[in-house]
Structures are given as C-alpha cells and as structure tokens.
PDB file of C-alpha atoms in Angstrom:
ATOM      1  CA  MET P   1      -9.762 -34.142 -22.312  1.00 36.00           C
ATOM      2  CA  GLY P   2      -8.925 -30.215 -21.576  1.00 43.00           C
ATOM      3  CA  LYS P   3      -5.188 -29.152 -21.362  1.00 49.00           C
ATOM      4  CA  GLN P   4      -3.756 -29.959 -17.689  1.00 49.00           C
ATOM      5  CA  GLY P   5      -1.451 -27.341 -17.561  1.00 50.00           C
ATOM      6  CA  GLY P   6       2.114 -26.924 -18.078  1.00 56.00           C
ATOM      7  CA  LEU P   7       5.132 -24.568 -19.251  1.00 52.00           C
ATOM      8  CA  VAL P   8       4.358 -22.799 -22.084  1.00 57.00           C
ATOM      9  CA  PRO P   9       7.477 -20.309 -23.123  1.00 61.00           C
ATOM     10  CA  THR P  10       5.950 -17.241 -24.462  1.00 60.00           C
ATOM     11  CA  GLY P  11       8.820 -15.527 -26.856  1.00 54.00           C
ATOM     12  CA  TRP P  12       9.433 -13.216 -28.702  1.00 51.00           C
ATOM     13  CA  ASP P  13      11.088 -13.367 -31.919  1.00 47.00           C
ATOM     14  CA  GLY P  14      13.336 -15.567 -31.525  1.00 43.00           C
ATOM     15  CA  SER P  15      14.932 -13.497 -28.675  1.00 59.00           C
ATOM     16  CA  VAL P  16      14.204 -12.759 -25.252  1.00 82.00           C
ATOM     17  CA  SER P  17      11.288 -11.835 -23.091  1.00 88.00           C
ATOM     18  CA  SER P  18      10.257 -11.440 -19.741  1.00 92.00           C
ATOM     19  CA  THR P  19       7.420 -11.397 -17.420  1.00 94.00           C
ATOM     20  CA  TRP P  20       5.853  -9.262 -14.875  1.00 96.00           C
ATOM     21  CA  GLY P  21       2.641  -9.089 -14.356  1.00 97.00           C
ATOM     22  CA  MET P  22      -0.697 -11.385 -14.542  1.00 97.00           C
ATOM     23  CA  THR P  23      -3.954 -10.928 -13.906  1.00 97.00           C
ATOM     24  CA  ALA P  24      -5.782 -12.581 -10.962  1.00 93.00           C
ATOM     25  CA  ASN P  25      -7.350 -15.200 -12.500  1.00 95.00           C
ATOM     26  CA  GLY P  26      -3.854 -16.068 -14.620  1.00 95.00           C
ATOM     27  CA  SER P  27      -4.959 -15.861 -18.028  1.00 97.00           C
ATOM     28  CA  THR P  28      -3.445 -12.820 -19.270  1.00 98.00           C
ATOM     29  CA  ILE P  29       0.493 -12.045 -18.774  1.00 97.00           C
ATOM     30  CA  VAL P  30       2.771  -8.938 -19.143  1.00 98.00           C
ATOM     31  CA  GLY P  31       6.054  -7.863 -19.506  1.00 96.00           C
ATOM     32  CA  LEU P  32       8.945  -6.541 -21.587  1.00 96.00           C
ATOM     33  CA  GLY P  33      10.053  -8.200 -24.870  1.00 94.00           C
ATOM     34  CA  PHE P  34      13.361  -7.025 -26.622  1.00 92.00           C
ATOM     35  CA  LEU P  35      13.318  -5.851 -30.262  1.00 91.00           C
ATOM     36  CA  THR P  36      17.098  -5.774 -30.697  1.00 88.00           C
ATOM     37  CA  ALA P  37      19.629  -5.927 -27.997  1.00 85.00           C
ATOM     38  CA  ALA P  38      18.984  -2.020 -27.011  1.00 88.00           C
ATOM     39  CA  ASN P  39      15.416  -1.770 -27.463  1.00 93.00           C
ATOM     40  CA  ALA P  40      12.259  -3.368 -25.924  1.00 95.00           C
ATOM     41  CA  HIS P  41       8.071  -2.837 -25.752  1.00 97.00           C
ATOM     42  CA  ALA P  42       6.196  -3.983 -23.381  1.00 98.00           C
ATOM     43  CA  VAL P  43       4.320  -6.947 -24.399  1.00 97.00           C
ATOM     44  CA  LYS P  44       1.299  -8.758 -23.561  1.00 97.00           C
ATOM     45  CA  TRP P  45       0.389 -12.519 -24.036  1.00 96.00           C
ATOM     46  CA  ASP P  46      -2.535 -14.820 -23.451  1.00 95.00           C
ATOM     47  CA  GLU P  47      -3.383 -18.450 -25.002  1.00 93.00           C
ATOM     48  CA  VAL P  48      -6.089 -16.791 -27.580  1.00 95.00           C
ATOM     49  CA  ASN P  49      -3.940 -13.598 -28.803  1.00 93.00           C
ATOM     50  CA  GLY P  50       0.143 -14.589 -28.194  1.00 92.00           C
ATOM     51  CA  MET P  51       2.102 -11.916 -28.076  1.00 92.00           C
ATOM     52  CA  VAL P  52       1.400  -8.379 -28.298  1.00 95.00           C
ATOM     53  CA  ASP P  53       3.336  -5.259 -28.792  1.00 96.00           C
ATOM     54  CA  LEU P  54       2.282  -2.945 -26.643  1.00 98.00           C
ATOM     55  CA  GLY P  55       4.049  -0.141 -28.078  1.00 97.00           C
ATOM     56  CA  SER P  56       6.268   2.857 -26.527  1.00 98.00           C
ATOM     57  CA  ILE P  57       4.811   6.616 -27.122  1.00 98.00           C
ATOM     58  CA  VAL P  58       8.360   7.717 -28.041  1.00 98.00           C
ATOM     59  CA  GLN P  59       9.830   6.828 -30.764  1.00 96.00           C
ATOM     60  CA  GLY P  60      13.084   4.626 -30.471  1.00 95.00           C
ATOM     61  CA  ARG P  61      12.636   4.379 -26.502  1.00 97.00           C
ATOM     62  CA  SER P  62      11.568   1.963 -24.518  1.00 97.00           C
ATOM     63  CA  SER P  63       8.513   0.509 -22.444  1.00 98.00           C
ATOM     64  CA  ARG P  64       7.804  -1.974 -20.221  1.00 98.00           C
ATOM     65  CA  ALA P  65       4.492  -3.530 -18.383  1.00 98.00           C
ATOM     66  CA  ASN P  66       4.576  -4.241 -14.718  1.00 98.00           C
ATOM     67  CA  ALA P  67       1.166  -5.184 -13.551  1.00 99.00           C
ATOM     68  CA  ILE P  68      -2.854  -5.655 -15.290  1.00 99.00           C
ATOM     69  CA  ASN P  69      -6.274  -5.300 -13.858  1.00 98.00           C
ATOM     70  CA  ALA P  70      -8.181  -8.353 -13.028  1.00 97.00           C
ATOM     71  CA  SER P  71     -10.250  -7.532 -16.620  1.00 97.00           C
ATOM     72  CA  GLY P  72      -7.294  -6.968 -18.488  1.00 97.00           C
ATOM     73  CA  THR P  73      -8.481  -3.730 -20.211  1.00 97.00           C
ATOM     74  CA  VAL P  74      -5.365  -1.477 -18.079  1.00 99.00           C
ATOM     75  CA  ILE P  75      -1.709  -2.063 -17.649  1.00 99.00           C
ATOM     76  CA  VAL P  76       0.628  -0.490 -16.457  1.00 99.00           C
ATOM     77  CA  GLY P  77       4.657  -0.467 -16.474  1.00 99.00           C
ATOM     78  CA  TRP P  78       7.383   2.529 -17.165  1.00 99.00           C
ATOM     79  CA  GLN P  79       8.188   4.813 -20.124  1.00 99.00           C
ATOM     80  CA  ASP P  80      11.428   6.405 -21.264  1.00 98.00           C
ATOM     81  CA  GLU P  81      11.065   9.327 -22.345  1.00 98.00           C
ATOM     82  CA  SER P  82      13.249  10.865 -25.398  1.00 97.00           C
ATOM     83  CA  ASN P  83      15.794  11.914 -22.485  1.00 97.00           C
ATOM     84  CA  GLY P  84      15.844   9.034 -20.547  1.00 95.00           C
ATOM     85  CA  THR P  85      14.443   9.508 -18.238  1.00 97.00           C
ATOM     86  CA  ARG P  86      11.893   6.701 -17.088  1.00 97.00           C
ATOM     87  CA  SER P  87       8.525   7.732 -16.048  1.00 98.00           C
ATOM     88  CA  GLY P  88       5.053   6.100 -15.106  1.00 98.00           C
ATOM     89  CA  ALA P  89       3.050   4.601 -18.071  1.00 99.00           C
ATOM     90  CA  LYS P  90      -0.576   2.918 -18.344  1.00 99.00           C
ATOM     91  CA  TRP P  91      -2.412   1.173 -21.077  1.00 99.00           C
ATOM     92  CA  GLN P  92      -5.843   1.940 -21.677  1.00 98.00           C
ATOM     93  CA  ASP P  93      -7.618  -0.341 -23.538  1.00 96.00           C
ATOM     94  CA  GLY P  94      -4.703  -0.566 -25.422  1.00 95.00           C
ATOM     95  CA  VAL P  95      -3.487   3.574 -25.782  1.00 98.00           C
ATOM     96  CA  GLU P  96      -1.109   4.286 -23.848  1.00 98.00           C
ATOM     97  CA  SER P  97       0.073   7.829 -21.717  1.00 98.00           C
ATOM     98  CA  PHE P  98       1.928   9.337 -19.066  1.00 99.00           C
ATOM     99  CA  ILE P  99       1.140   9.033 -15.291  1.00 98.00           C
ATOM    100  CA  THR P 100       1.028  12.717 -14.374  1.00 97.00           C
ATOM    101  CA  ASP P 101       0.919  14.901 -10.896  1.00 96.00           C
ATOM    102  CA  ASN P 102      -1.462  16.734 -10.292  1.00 94.00           C
ATOM    103  CA  ASN P 103       0.012  19.338 -12.220  1.00 95.00           C
ATOM    104  CA  GLY P 104       0.521  17.509 -15.000  1.00 96.00           C
ATOM    105  CA  ASN P 105       4.080  16.386 -14.077  1.00 96.00           C
ATOM    106  CA  ASN P 106       5.510  12.506 -15.291  1.00 98.00           C
ATOM    107  CA  VAL P 107       5.858  10.744 -12.225  1.00 98.00           C
ATOM    108  CA  GLY P 108       7.824   7.453 -11.703  1.00 97.00           C
ATOM    109  CA  GLU P 109       7.782   3.937 -12.808  1.00 98.00           C
ATOM    110  CA  ALA P 110       4.205   2.139 -12.042  1.00 99.00           C
ATOM    111  CA  GLY P 111       4.470  -1.269 -10.261  1.00 98.00           C
ATOM    112  CA  GLY P 112       0.387  -2.335  -9.303  1.00 98.00           C
ATOM    113  CA  ILE P 113      -2.800  -1.571  -9.823  1.00 99.00           C
ATOM    114  CA  SER P 114      -6.277  -2.457  -8.488  1.00 98.00           C
ATOM    115  CA  ALA P 115      -8.691  -5.086  -9.893  1.00 98.00           C
ATOM    116  CA  ASP P 116     -11.179  -1.962 -11.401  1.00 98.00           C
ATOM    117  CA  GLY P 117      -7.679  -0.536 -12.842  1.00 98.00           C
ATOM    118  CA  SER P 118      -8.931   3.201 -11.264  1.00 98.00           C
ATOM    119  CA  THR P 119      -5.596   3.079  -9.022  1.00 98.00           C
ATOM    120  CA  ILE P 120      -2.179   2.987  -9.489  1.00 99.00           C
ATOM    121  CA  ILE P 121       1.045   2.610  -7.446  1.00 99.00           C
ATOM    122  CA  GLY P 122       4.218   3.493  -8.037  1.00 98.00           C
ATOM    123  CA  SER P 123       7.934   5.674  -6.863  1.00 94.00           C
ATOM    124  CA  ALA P 124       8.400   8.636  -7.532  1.00 89.00           C
ATOM    125  CA  ASN P 125      11.553   9.927  -6.097  1.00 88.00           C
ATOM    126  CA  PRO P 126      11.761   9.932  -3.285  1.00 95.00           C
ATOM    127  CA  ASN P 127       7.998   9.428  -2.605  1.00 97.00           C
ATOM    128  CA  PRO P 128       5.634   7.054  -3.517  1.00 98.00           C
ATOM    129  CA  TYR P 129       2.569   7.265  -5.146  1.00 98.00           C
ATOM    130  CA  VAL P 130      -0.835   6.548  -5.152  1.00 98.00           C
ATOM    131  CA  TRP P 131      -2.758   7.513  -8.350  1.00 98.00           C
ATOM    132  CA  ASN P 132      -6.603   7.231  -8.878  1.00 97.00           C
ATOM    133  CA  ALA P 133      -8.433   7.992 -11.919  1.00 96.00           C
ATOM    134  CA  VAL P 134     -11.245  10.456  -9.785  1.00 95.00           C
ATOM    135  CA  SER P 135      -8.845  12.060  -6.639  1.00 95.00           C
ATOM    136  CA  GLY P 136      -5.508  12.127  -8.566  1.00 96.00           C
ATOM    137  CA  LEU P 137      -1.972  11.560  -7.435  1.00 97.00           C
ATOM    138  CA  THR P 138      -1.455  11.228  -4.118  1.00 97.00           C
ATOM    139  CA  TYR P 139       2.185  10.997  -2.498  1.00 97.00           C
ATOM    140  CA  ILE P 140       2.937   8.917   0.519  1.00 98.00           C
ATOM    141  CA  THR P 141       5.246  10.731   2.133  1.00 96.00           C
ATOM    142  CA  HIS P 142       7.608  10.319   5.041  1.00 96.00           C
ATOM    143  CA  PRO P 143       9.456  12.856   7.532  1.00 95.00           C
ATOM    144  CA  ASN P 144      13.004  12.079   6.560  1.00 96.00           C
ATOM    145  CA  ALA P 145      12.167  11.619   3.034  1.00 96.00           C
ATOM    146  CA  SER P 146      15.340  12.721   0.690  1.00 96.00           C
ATOM    147  CA  PHE P 147      17.692  11.154  -1.913  1.00 93.00           C
ATOM    148  CA  SER P 148      19.456   9.546   0.487  1.00 96.00           C
ATOM    149  CA  PHE P 149      16.201   8.121   2.472  1.00 97.00           C
ATOM    150  CA  LYS P 150      13.673   6.614  -0.249  1.00 96.00           C
ATOM    151  CA  GLY P 151       9.972   5.070  -0.764  1.00 97.00           C
ATOM    152  CA  GLY P 152       8.542   2.897  -2.727  1.00 97.00           C
ATOM    153  CA  ALA P 153       5.009   0.920  -3.107  1.00 98.00           C
ATOM    154  CA  THR P 154       5.011  -2.431  -3.424  1.00 98.00           C
ATOM    155  CA  GLY P 155       1.721  -3.655  -3.276  1.00 98.00           C
ATOM    156  CA  ILE P 156      -2.095  -2.732  -3.751  1.00 99.00           C
ATOM    157  CA  SER P 157      -5.480  -4.475  -2.242  1.00 98.00           C
ATOM    158  CA  GLY P 158      -8.002  -5.360  -5.011  1.00 97.00           C
ATOM    159  CA  ASP P 159     -10.298  -2.749  -4.077  1.00 97.00           C
ATOM    160  CA  GLY P 160      -7.494   0.184  -4.358  1.00 98.00           C
ATOM    161  CA  THR P 161      -7.850   1.712  -0.777  1.00 96.00           C
ATOM    162  CA  LYS P 162      -4.773  -0.113   0.774  1.00 97.00           C
ATOM    163  CA  VAL P 163      -1.450   0.214  -0.375  1.00 99.00           C
ATOM    164  CA  ILE P 164       1.963  -1.178   1.164  1.00 99.00           C
ATOM    165  CA  GLY P 165       5.882  -0.430   0.838  1.00 98.00           C
ATOM    166  CA  TYR P 166       8.616   0.757   2.067  1.00 98.00           C
ATOM    167  CA  TYR P 167      11.147   3.127   3.036  1.00 98.00           C
ATOM    168  CA  ARG P 168      14.861   2.590   3.495  1.00 97.00           C
ATOM    169  CA  ALA P 169      18.520   4.609   3.099  1.00 96.00           C
ATOM    170  CA  PHE P 170      19.632   4.786  -0.518  1.00 93.00           C
ATOM    171  CA  GLY P 171      22.080   1.546  -0.755  1.00 93.00           C
ATOM    172  CA  ALA P 172      21.275  -0.332   2.157  1.00 94.00           C
ATOM    173  CA  PRO P 173      20.102  -3.386   2.652  1.00 93.00           C
ATOM    174  CA  PRO P 174      16.311  -4.428   0.826  1.00 93.00           C
ATOM    175  CA  MET P 175      15.063  -5.873   4.243  1.00 92.00           C
ATOM    176  CA  SER P 176      16.610  -3.072   6.671  1.00 92.00           C
ATOM    177  CA  GLY P 177      14.080  -0.475   5.829  1.00 94.00           C
ATOM    178  CA  GLU P 178      10.850   0.536   7.419  1.00 97.00           C
ATOM    179  CA  GLY P 179       7.733  -1.208   5.987  1.00 98.00           C
ATOM    180  CA  PHE P 180       4.254   0.740   6.211  1.00 98.00           C
ATOM    181  CA  ILE P 181       0.548   0.207   5.093  1.00 97.00           C
ATOM    182  CA  TRP P 182      -1.187   3.398   3.622  1.00 97.00           C
ATOM    183  CA  THR P 183      -4.884   4.148   3.022  1.00 94.00           C
ATOM    184  CA  SER P 184      -6.113   7.801   2.544  1.00 92.00           C
ATOM    185  CA  ALA P 185      -7.654   7.333   6.117  1.00 88.00           C
ATOM    186  CA  THR P 186      -4.846   6.965   8.280  1.00 88.00           C
ATOM    187  CA  GLY P 187      -1.920   7.528   6.233  1.00 93.00           C
ATOM    188  CA  ARG P 188       1.738   5.907   6.291  1.00 95.00           C
ATOM    189  CA  VAL P 189       1.638   3.914   8.912  1.00 94.00           C
ATOM    190  CA  ASN P 190       4.701   1.620   9.820  1.00 95.00           C
ATOM    191  CA  LEU P 191       3.593  -1.747   9.353  1.00 96.00           C
ATOM    192  CA  ASN P 192       5.162  -3.097  12.541  1.00 93.00           C
ATOM    193  CA  ASP P 193       3.389  -0.205  14.729  1.00 90.00           C
ATOM    194  CA  TYR P 194       0.228  -1.347  12.312  1.00 90.00           C
ATOM    195  CA  ALA P 195       0.776  -4.525  13.762  1.00 89.00           C
ATOM    196  CA  VAL P 196       0.860  -3.898  17.420  1.00 84.00           C
ATOM    197  CA  SER P 197      -1.885  -1.671  17.279  1.00 81.00           C
ATOM    198  CA  LEU P 198      -4.212  -5.181  16.472  1.00 82.00           C
ATOM    199  CA  GLY P 199      -2.877  -6.894  18.968  1.00 78.00           C
ATOM    200  CA  ILE P 200      -0.412  -8.888  16.700  1.00 85.00           C
ATOM    201  CA  ALA P 201       3.304 -10.063  18.531  1.00 85.00           C
ATOM    202  CA  THR P 202       5.657  -9.371  15.555  1.00 88.00           C
ATOM    203  CA  ASN P 203       8.389 -11.732  18.056  1.00 88.00           C
ATOM    204  CA  GLY P 204      11.558  -9.491  17.426  1.00 91.00           C
ATOM    205  CA  VAL P 205      10.525  -8.986  13.531  1.00 94.00           C
ATOM    206  CA  THR P 206      10.973  -5.931  11.710  1.00 96.00           C
ATOM    207  CA  MET P 207       9.149  -6.373   8.689  1.00 98.00           C
ATOM    208  CA  GLY P 208      11.123  -3.584   6.458  1.00 98.00           C
ATOM    209  CA  LEU P 209      10.390  -5.083   3.185  1.00 98.00           C
ATOM    210  CA  PRO P 210       6.866  -5.795   2.494  1.00 98.00           C
ATOM    211  CA  LEU P 211       6.574  -7.445  -0.556  1.00 98.00           C
ATOM    212  CA  ALA P 212       2.678  -8.484  -1.299  1.00 98.00           C
ATOM    213  CA  ILE P 213      -0.966  -8.129  -0.366  1.00 98.00           C
ATOM    214  CA  SER P 214      -4.024 -10.187  -0.496  1.00 97.00           C
ATOM    215  CA  GLN P 215      -6.771  -8.952  -2.665  1.00 96.00           C
ATOM    216  CA  ASP P 216      -8.961  -8.622   0.712  1.00 95.00           C
ATOM    217  CA  GLY P 217      -6.249  -6.510   1.872  1.00 96.00           C
ATOM    218  CA  LYS P 218      -5.797  -8.337   5.390  1.00 95.00           C
ATOM    219  CA  LYS P 219      -2.689 -10.587   4.132  1.00 97.00           C
ATOM    220  CA  ILE P 220       0.684  -9.311   3.922  1.00 98.00           C
ATOM    221  CA  ALA P 221       4.148 -10.987   3.127  1.00 98.00           C
ATOM    222  CA  GLY P 222       7.309  -9.868   2.870  1.00 98.00           C
ATOM    223  CA  MET P 223      11.501  -9.860   4.562  1.00 98.00           C
ATOM    224  CA  GLY P 224      12.142  -8.402   7.177  1.00 97.00           C
ATOM    225  CA  VAL P 225      15.006  -9.080   9.725  1.00 96.00           C
ATOM    226  CA  ASN P 226      14.745 -10.355  13.332  1.00 94.00           C
ATOM    227  CA  ALA P 227      15.880  -9.998  16.541  1.00 91.00           C
ATOM    228  CA  SER P 228      19.190 -10.919  15.608  1.00 93.00           C
ATOM    229  CA  ASN P 229      19.269  -8.755  12.504  1.00 93.00           C
ATOM    230  CA  GLN P 230      19.109 -12.020  10.550  1.00 95.00           C
ATOM    231  CA  MET P 231      17.200 -12.332   7.585  1.00 96.00           C
ATOM    232  CA  VAL P 232      13.672 -13.232   7.644  1.00 97.00           C
ATOM    233  CA  ALA P 233      10.780 -14.311   5.696  1.00 98.00           C
ATOM    234  CA  PHE P 234       7.332 -12.605   7.200  1.00 98.00           C
ATOM    235  CA  TYR P 235       3.456 -13.649   6.846  1.00 97.00           C
ATOM    236  CA  LEU P 236       1.083 -11.272   8.411  1.00 97.00           C
ATOM    237  CA  ASP P 237      -2.097 -11.988   8.773  1.00 95.00           C
ATOM    238  CA  THR P 238      -5.224  -9.163  10.168  1.00 90.00           C
ATOM    239  CA  SER P 239      -8.441 -11.472   9.686  1.00 86.00           C
ATOM    240  CA  GLU P 240      -9.065 -12.097  13.067  1.00 76.00           C
ATOM    241  CA  TYR P 241      -8.150  -8.972  14.275  1.00 69.00           C
ATOM    242  CA  LEU P 242     -10.433  -5.479  14.558  1.00 53.00           C
ATOM    243  CA  SER P 243      -8.284  -2.004  12.138  1.00 53.00           C
ATOM    244  CA  VAL P 244      -7.386   0.953  14.011  1.00 46.00           C
ATOM    245  CA  ASN P 245     -10.323   2.346  12.733  1.00 46.00           C
ATOM    246  CA  ASP P 246     -12.836  -0.440  13.589  1.00 47.00           C
ATOM    247  CA  GLU P 247     -14.732   0.397  16.489  1.00 43.00           C
ATOM    248  CA  VAL P 248     -15.929  -2.179  19.177  1.00 41.00           C
ATOM    249  CA  LYS P 249     -19.200  -0.223  20.366  1.00 41.00           C
ATOM    250  CA  GLU P 250     -23.084  -0.029  20.460  1.00 39.00           C
ATOM    251  CA  LYS P 251     -25.380   2.026  17.503  1.00 42.00           C
ATOM    252  CA  ASN P 252     -24.680   5.011  18.728  1.00 49.00           C
ATOM    253  CA  ASN P 253     -24.410   9.008  17.624  1.00 56.00           C
ATOM    254  CA  MET P 254     -20.316   8.651  19.045  1.00 68.00           C
ATOM    255  CA  ASP P 255     -17.413   8.993  17.447  1.00 79.00           C
ATOM    256  CA  ILE P 256     -13.446  10.459  17.588  1.00 87.00           C
ATOM    257  CA  TYR P 257     -11.133  12.243  15.533  1.00 89.00           C
ATOM    258  CA  PRO P 258      -8.564  12.253  14.161  1.00 92.00           C
ATOM    259  CA  ASN P 259      -6.975   8.971  14.949  1.00 90.00           C
ATOM    260  CA  PRO P 260      -4.407   8.652  14.208  1.00 91.00           C
ATOM    261  CA  VAL P 261      -3.583  11.730  17.308  1.00 93.00           C
ATOM    262  CA  THR P 262      -1.105  13.498  18.053  1.00 94.00           C
ATOM    263  CA  ASP P 263      -2.626  15.873  20.960  1.00 95.00           C
ATOM    264  CA  ILE P 264      -6.140  16.278  21.608  1.00 95.00           C
ATOM    265  CA  LEU P 265      -8.883  13.953  20.664  1.00 94.00           C
ATOM    266  CA  TYR P 266     -11.861  14.844  19.825  1.00 91.00           C
ATOM    267  CA  PHE P 267     -15.202  13.499  20.814  1.00 87.00           C
ATOM    268  CA  LYS P 268     -17.629  13.941  17.622  1.00 83.00           C
ATOM    269  CA  GLY P 269     -21.350  13.131  18.864  1.00 75.00           C
ATOM    270  CA  THR P 270     -24.476  14.256  20.941  1.00 57.00           C
ATOM    271  CA  GLY P 271     -24.217  11.735  23.950  1.00 69.00           C
ATOM    272  CA  LYS P 272     -22.993  13.487  27.426  1.00 78.00           C
ATOM    273  CA  ILE P 273     -19.472  11.493  28.018  1.00 84.00           C
ATOM    274  CA  GLU P 274     -18.870  10.168  31.967  1.00 81.00           C
ATOM    275  CA  LYS P 275     -15.984   8.898  32.003  1.00 85.00           C
ATOM    276  CA  ALA P 276     -12.806   8.194  29.740  1.00 90.00           C
ATOM    277  CA  GLU P 277     -10.250   5.849  30.520  1.00 91.00           C
ATOM    278  CA  ILE P 278      -6.972   4.976  28.229  1.00 92.00           C
ATOM    279  CA  TYR P 279      -5.332   1.470  28.399  1.00 87.00           C
ATOM    280  CA  ASN P 280      -1.968   0.100  26.651  1.00 83.00           C
ATOM    281  CA  LEU P 281      -2.260  -2.481  24.411  1.00 73.00           C
ATOM    282  CA  VAL P 282      -1.397  -5.454  27.500  1.00 65.00           C
ATOM    283  CA  GLY P 283      -4.032  -3.551  29.771  1.00 70.00           C
ATOM    284  CA  GLN P 284      -2.481  -1.452  31.586  1.00 78.00           C
ATOM    285  CA  ARG P 285      -4.482   1.968  32.953  1.00 83.00           C
ATOM    286  CA  VAL P 286      -2.264   5.037  31.765  1.00 92.00           C
ATOM    287  CA  LYS P 287      -4.476   7.922  31.648  1.00 94.00           C
ATOM    288  CA  SER P 288      -8.182   8.459  33.367  1.00 92.00           C
ATOM    289  CA  PHE P 289     -10.449  11.525  33.053  1.00 92.00           C
ATOM    290  CA  ASN P 290     -13.458  11.855  35.253  1.00 87.00           C
ATOM    291  CA  THR P 291     -15.219  14.679  33.339  1.00 80.00           C
ATOM    292  CA  VAL P 292     -14.810  14.915  29.205  1.00 87.00           C
ATOM    293  CA  GLU P 293     -16.222  18.765  27.552  1.00 85.00           C
ATOM    294  CA  GLY P 294     -16.002  17.438  24.117  1.00 87.00           C
ATOM    295  CA  GLN P 295     -12.390  16.514  23.996  1.00 91.00           C
ATOM    296  CA  ILE P 296      -9.229  14.781  25.970  1.00 94.00           C
ATOM    297  CA  ASP P 297      -5.368  15.629  25.616  1.00 95.00           C
ATOM    298  CA  VAL P 298      -3.219  12.544  24.868  1.00 96.00           C
ATOM    299  CA  SER P 299      -0.074  14.684  23.999  1.00 96.00           C
ATOM    300  CA  SER P 300       1.702  13.376  26.807  1.00 95.00           C
ATOM    301  CA  LEU P 301       1.158   9.310  25.249  1.00 95.00           C
ATOM    302  CA  SER P 302       4.522   7.702  24.070  1.00 91.00           C
ATOM    303  CA  LYS P 303       3.783   6.781  20.521  1.00 89.00           C
ATOM    304  CA  GLY P 304       1.967   3.626  19.745  1.00 87.00           C
ATOM    305  CA  ALA P 305      -1.529   2.312  19.719  1.00 86.00           C
ATOM    306  CA  TYR P 306      -4.270   2.449  23.149  1.00 87.00           C
ATOM    307  CA  ILE P 307      -7.293   1.639  23.680  1.00 88.00           C
ATOM    308  CA  LEU P 308     -10.419   4.140  24.997  1.00 90.00           C
ATOM    309  CA  GLU P 309     -12.565   2.868  26.809  1.00 86.00           C
ATOM    310  CA  TYR P 310     -15.569   5.923  28.387  1.00 85.00           C
ATOM    311  CA  SER P 311     -19.131   5.672  28.961  1.00 79.00           C
ATOM    312  CA  VAL P 312     -21.939   7.531  27.514  1.00 78.00           C
ATOM    313  CA  LYS P 313     -24.661   8.208  29.585  1.00 72.00           C
ATOM    314  CA  GLY P 314     -27.778   5.636  28.952  1.00 68.00           C
ATOM    315  CA  GLU P 315     -25.761   3.467  26.986  1.00 70.00           C
ATOM    316  CA  LYS P 316     -23.427   0.446  27.472  1.00 65.00           C
ATOM    317  CA  GLN P 317     -19.271   1.119  27.586  1.00 70.00           C
ATOM    318  CA  GLN P 318     -17.382   1.978  24.127  1.00 77.00           C
ATOM    319  CA  THR P 319     -14.294   0.912  23.504  1.00 80.00           C
ATOM    320  CA  TYR P 320     -12.345   2.405  20.195  1.00 84.00           C
ATOM    321  CA  LYS P 321      -8.582   1.414  19.191  1.00 86.00           C
ATOM    322  CA  PHE P 322      -6.438   5.307  18.184  1.00 89.00           C
ATOM    323  CA  ILE P 323      -2.559   5.556  17.497  1.00 91.00           C
ATOM    324  CA  LYS P 324      -0.995   8.249  18.983  1.00 91.00           C
ATOM    325  CA  LYS P 325       1.748   9.636  16.485  1.00 91.00           C
TER     326      LYS P 325
END
C-alpha cells in the first residue's frame, strides 16, 4: 500500500529550519535553514533528495527561499549583501543571482513567482515590483508612495498576469491599508474599486490586505476591516463576473481606450456611432451623447466603474465596462 501522508520533519543538521514556499503539487518545499545561531541559508527539500543547501553568493551572509515555481526549477527569496542590505534573489537551476531593476540595481526581497518561473514579485521600498524575464522590472506605483506609505506584492496568478498586494501607512495595522490588483494593462487598481467595477457587493468590507490569489487569478483571499472597523477575513470570487477589459459585444471593429480613463474616452474602429449612454452600476443613466465623433468627454464623472452602451450603425447595441480614474 502506498504512503498515506503524515507529518514529516524536514530537519537541518539537528538545528532549526522553517518552510516558506511549496510547489503547486506539494512535492518540493523551500525555506530557511540555520547553519549557526547567526547565519542561515536558503534550503530546498523533497522526498528523494532530502534537504539541499542553496547557499549564499555573499560569503558569511544569510539567504532565504520564499517561493518556487511549478516545476521546481526557479526559486526566489532574499540574499543579504555584504553591507547587510537585504536584496531580492533567484536561483535558476540551482544558480543564484540578484534580482535587478532595468538600471542594474539590486531590488528588495522577492516573495512570489509565476508557474513557469518567468515572472517574479517583490517589494522595493516603497514600491512593490514585478520582474519579468523578457520585459524586465516594473514598479507598482501609488501617488502617495513614500517611506511613510509603503506597498508590498503578496500574490501572483499562475500565468503571471495578475498581482495582488497592498499599500499602507508605516506602522499602521496590517489590514488597515489599501488592497490592490495589478495587471500590465490596467496598472494598480484598488481592490474594492475592482470588485465594484465587476458588480460585486463588498458589504462594507475594506479589503486592505489581500494575501493569496488562485492560479487562475479569479479568487482572492485576505484580511480587511468591516464597517465597524473590526478585523475580518475576506474571500473575493470573480469567476462569474466580467473584468473591466472583458467586453460584452458582438464581433465588430470597435473598441474603447484608455481604460481606466481620466478625461477623454476614445473609440477605435470603422463603425459609425449613432448614440452613446453611460450608466452607473446601479443602472442609473448619468450621461448621454447623441453625437459621437470618435471620442466622448467623461471628465465630469466621479471616480468609479461605469457601463458604456452605444449603438453602431448597422449593428446591435454594444456594451463596455470602464473605470473612471
């Protein structure tokens, strides 16, 4: 009979080790193993090879592994530099290197990785970052970001296209900040605004600290506060809802941009627009345009999510969701 599972201590030379990450199938775990009371290395464990020391590229300094991709070929975490600075690191097929920005500078600790290992998330005071093997490093910015208002990236979808995280005041309770979801197309979007844009009721909960996102990027869990400022757990399931970029439309040559938008919303395509109307998410019409010449002015709208309906000559009415910044 095969093994039925159970608790297996990883061990580390009779001392202490801790687990920080695991492959999707649970076959390999990564973390930290102490060499001495003051020095530790990133480690990897599986049933076949047992505990493997991933080492340190800075002699006498510590490292730690925080996450591992699906196949176990790429591991990410941190590496202490010679001056004590804690920087992001990755181990590709066992070879360690620092994670750097597009100017070659080391960035902060890495905390997550896509299934194929090509996209990494981390924190670089005060902005979170997304590093990609092809496009390089992108910071997830916030207009109020500073050394007293910092952010972190906490989760990444399996395909690397969606990242969750937070921004909050330095020293404030963890769940008191602003949760976000980020994609390369939309940038950082407040997680509550994102939910509302999909037509999901947040029930008075501020989703301040998203902590995990499913591999398909449709389910998010974390901590927040309710309308009474009490700490609560939240679970956001967007599976049955269209995202801001998922249009409900027939096949045609029309499109809108930018989305999110600040002032002018442009139409792209060859069809002639006969009429356009904008509704809020409770179904109230807030703007109407009888004449559309390739663009509409939405600058007077309050920040939030809206539904745009317009008629193209010779085609059915088209519907788009968009966010007003």
